[in-house]
């Protein structure tokens, strides 16, 4: 299709010049589409570029290392920082859930694991749909979280 010039007859058939008829509507529609696209997260970035993924994975694994070392206060702080730096992934919520679970604060752990589930539901393209468990709840093992007692509390 040839590009319509501003001074060409409008393709709507009004007989007016394009610039005096439909051009403003078309440009407005294009601006709205661009604005909507700008609000949408970049689908490639939710999956992360290699550099961002490596940085996120290092931070997430750092929280696990702190938990393994028994430094739960530092792990909690690192998990909050992970969540602030990478809000587009579930890892911050999952790591906070783990910290509270290891502390024996299962109610708080459950709340963070529920956030992991909500995140997975809000971003279904990021996770394997075949890994959904009973009750439509994602299989938390794909997130590396939760003992059976905590997971059963999530379902209740």
Short mmCIF file of C-alpha atoms in Angstrom, two decimals:
data_model
loop_
_atom_site.label_atom_id
_atom_site.label_comp_id
_atom_site.label_asym_id
_atom_site.label_seq_id
_atom_site.Cartn_x
_atom_site.Cartn_y
_atom_site.Cartn_z
CA UNK A 1 0.00 0.00 0.00
CA UNK A 2 1.39 3.38 -1.00
CA UNK A 3 1.96 6.01 1.67
CA UNK A 4 -0.71 8.68 1.74
CA UNK A 5 0.62 12.21 1.33
CA UNK A 6 -0.74 15.06 3.43
CA UNK A 7 -2.11 16.80 0.34
CA UNK A 8 -3.56 13.66 -1.26
CA UNK A 9 -7.30 13.06 -1.25
CA UNK A 10 -8.38 11.37 1.96
CA UNK A 11 -8.87 7.60 1.52
CA UNK A 12 -12.13 7.78 3.49
CA UNK A 13 -13.80 9.20 0.37
CA UNK A 14 -14.80 12.57 1.82
CA UNK A 15 -13.16 14.48 -1.03
CA UNK A 16 -11.09 16.54 1.43
CA UNK A 17 -7.31 16.57 1.63
CA UNK A 18 -5.95 13.95 3.96
CA UNK A 19 -4.39 16.59 6.25
CA UNK A 20 -7.79 18.29 6.69
CA UNK A 21 -9.72 15.06 7.23
CA UNK A 22 -8.37 11.86 8.81
CA UNK A 23 -4.66 12.61 9.35
CA UNK A 24 -5.16 13.92 12.91
CA UNK A 25 -7.20 10.81 13.86
CA UNK A 26 -4.56 8.48 12.42
CA UNK A 27 -1.73 10.31 14.18
CA UNK A 28 -3.67 10.28 17.48
CA UNK A 29 -4.25 6.55 17.11
CA UNK A 30 -0.54 6.00 16.45
CA UNK A 31 0.42 8.10 19.51
CA UNK A 32 -1.97 6.09 21.70
CA UNK A 33 -0.55 2.82 20.40
CA UNK A 34 3.00 4.00 21.13
CA UNK A 35 2.02 5.17 24.62
CA UNK A 36 0.34 1.82 25.36
CA UNK A 37 3.41 -0.03 24.11
CA UNK A 38 5.64 2.09 26.36
CA UNK A 39 3.59 1.07 29.41
CA UNK A 40 3.87 -2.62 28.61
CA UNK A 41 7.00 -4.27 30.01
CA UNK A 42 9.40 -5.38 27.34
CA UNK A 43 8.64 -9.10 26.99
CA UNK A 44 12.30 -9.79 26.24
CA UNK A 45 13.36 -8.07 29.45
CA UNK A 46 10.96 -10.02 31.65
CA UNK A 47 12.89 -13.05 30.44
CA UNK A 48 16.04 -10.96 30.99
CA UNK A 49 18.96 -10.21 28.80
CA UNK A 50 22.02 -12.27 29.72
CA UNK A 51 23.65 -9.51 31.80
CA UNK A 52 20.49 -8.78 33.80
CA UNK A 53 19.79 -12.46 34.32
CA UNK A 54 23.32 -13.07 35.58
CA UNK A 55 23.07 -10.14 37.99
CA UNK A 56 19.67 -11.28 39.25
CA UNK A 57 20.79 -14.92 39.60
CA UNK A 58 23.89 -13.87 41.53
CA UNK A 59 21.81 -11.75 43.92
CA UNK A 60 19.22 -14.53 44.33
CA UNK A 61 21.90 -17.15 44.98
CA UNK A 62 23.54 -14.77 47.44
CA UNK A 63 20.36 -14.83 49.51
CA UNK A 64 20.45 -18.63 49.47
CA UNK A 65 24.08 -18.59 50.59
CA UNK A 66 23.20 -16.30 53.50
CA UNK A 67 20.33 -18.61 54.51
CA UNK A 68 22.65 -21.62 54.34
CA UNK A 69 25.15 -19.76 56.55
CA UNK A 70 22.39 -19.05 59.08
CA UNK A 71 22.61 -15.28 58.55
CA UNK A 72 18.86 -14.80 58.33
CA UNK A 73 18.76 -11.05 59.04
CA UNK A 74 21.28 -10.40 56.28
CA UNK A 75 19.39 -12.81 54.00
CA UNK A 76 16.14 -10.96 54.66
CA UNK A 77 17.77 -7.61 53.82
CA UNK A 78 19.35 -9.07 50.67
CA UNK A 79 15.99 -10.54 49.62
CA UNK A 80 14.30 -7.14 50.03
CA UNK A 81 17.07 -5.58 47.93
CA UNK A 82 16.59 -8.32 45.32
CA UNK A 83 12.89 -7.54 45.20
CA UNK A 84 13.57 -3.81 44.79
CA UNK A 85 16.17 -4.31 42.06
CA UNK A 86 14.26 -6.98 40.16
CA UNK A 87 10.51 -6.48 40.68
CA UNK A 88 9.76 -8.25 37.38
CA UNK A 89 10.65 -11.72 38.68
CA UNK A 90 9.41 -13.87 41.54
CA UNK A 91 12.80 -14.45 43.16
CA UNK A 92 12.56 -11.70 45.78
CA UNK A 93 9.23 -13.02 47.04
CA UNK A 94 10.46 -16.61 46.96
CA UNK A 95 13.62 -15.77 48.89
CA UNK A 96 11.68 -13.79 51.51
CA UNK A 97 9.33 -16.75 51.88
CA UNK A 98 12.32 -19.02 52.39
CA UNK A 99 13.84 -16.75 55.05
CA UNK A 100 10.59 -16.70 57.02
CA UNK A 101 10.11 -20.42 56.54
CA UNK A 102 13.58 -21.19 57.93
CA UNK A 103 12.85 -18.91 60.88
CA UNK A 104 9.69 -20.91 61.51
CA UNK A 105 7.48 -17.92 60.74
CA UNK A 106 5.22 -19.91 58.47
CA UNK A 107 2.41 -17.36 58.24
CA UNK A 108 4.76 -14.77 56.77
CA UNK A 109 6.37 -17.43 54.56
CA UNK A 110 2.93 -18.35 53.22
CA UNK A 111 2.17 -14.70 52.41
CA UNK A 112 5.33 -14.40 50.34
CA UNK A 113 4.75 -17.74 48.63
CA UNK A 114 1.25 -16.53 47.75
CA UNK A 115 2.89 -13.54 46.10
CA UNK A 116 5.01 -15.96 44.07
CA UNK A 117 1.83 -17.71 42.95
CA UNK A 118 0.13 -14.41 42.11
CA UNK A 119 3.17 -13.35 40.13
CA UNK A 120 3.10 -16.60 38.17
CA UNK A 121 -0.59 -16.15 37.44
CA UNK A 122 0.00 -12.56 36.29
CA UNK A 123 2.89 -13.59 34.04
CA UNK A 124 1.86 -16.97 32.62
CA UNK A 125 4.18 -16.70 29.63
CA UNK A 126 7.21 -16.86 31.90
CA UNK A 127 6.39 -20.25 33.36
CA UNK A 128 5.58 -23.71 32.09
CA UNK A 129 1.81 -24.04 32.06
CA UNK A 130 2.15 -27.81 32.38
CA UNK A 131 3.52 -27.32 35.90
CA UNK A 132 0.23 -26.21 37.45
CA UNK A 133 -0.78 -28.35 40.40
CA UNK A 134 -4.10 -29.06 42.04
CA UNK A 135 -6.53 -26.20 42.55
CA UNK A 136 -4.92 -24.27 39.71
CA UNK A 137 -1.96 -23.37 41.93
CA UNK A 138 1.42 -23.43 40.19
CA UNK A 139 3.73 -26.21 41.27
CA UNK A 140 6.00 -24.31 43.67
CA UNK A 141 8.85 -26.74 43.08
CA UNK A 142 9.61 -24.80 39.89
CA UNK A 143 10.37 -21.85 42.16
CA UNK A 144 12.48 -23.89 44.55
CA UNK A 145 10.35 -23.03 47.56
CA UNK A 146 8.30 -24.50 50.33
CA UNK A 147 8.14 -27.54 52.54
CA UNK A 148 4.96 -29.62 52.26
CA UNK A 149 3.49 -28.18 55.49
CA UNK A 150 3.94 -24.63 54.24
CA UNK A 151 2.60 -25.43 50.79
CA UNK A 152 -0.51 -27.02 52.27
CA UNK A 153 -1.07 -23.82 54.27
CA UNK A 154 -0.93 -21.81 51.03
CA UNK A 155 -3.82 -23.81 49.62
CA UNK A 156 -5.97 -23.13 52.69
#
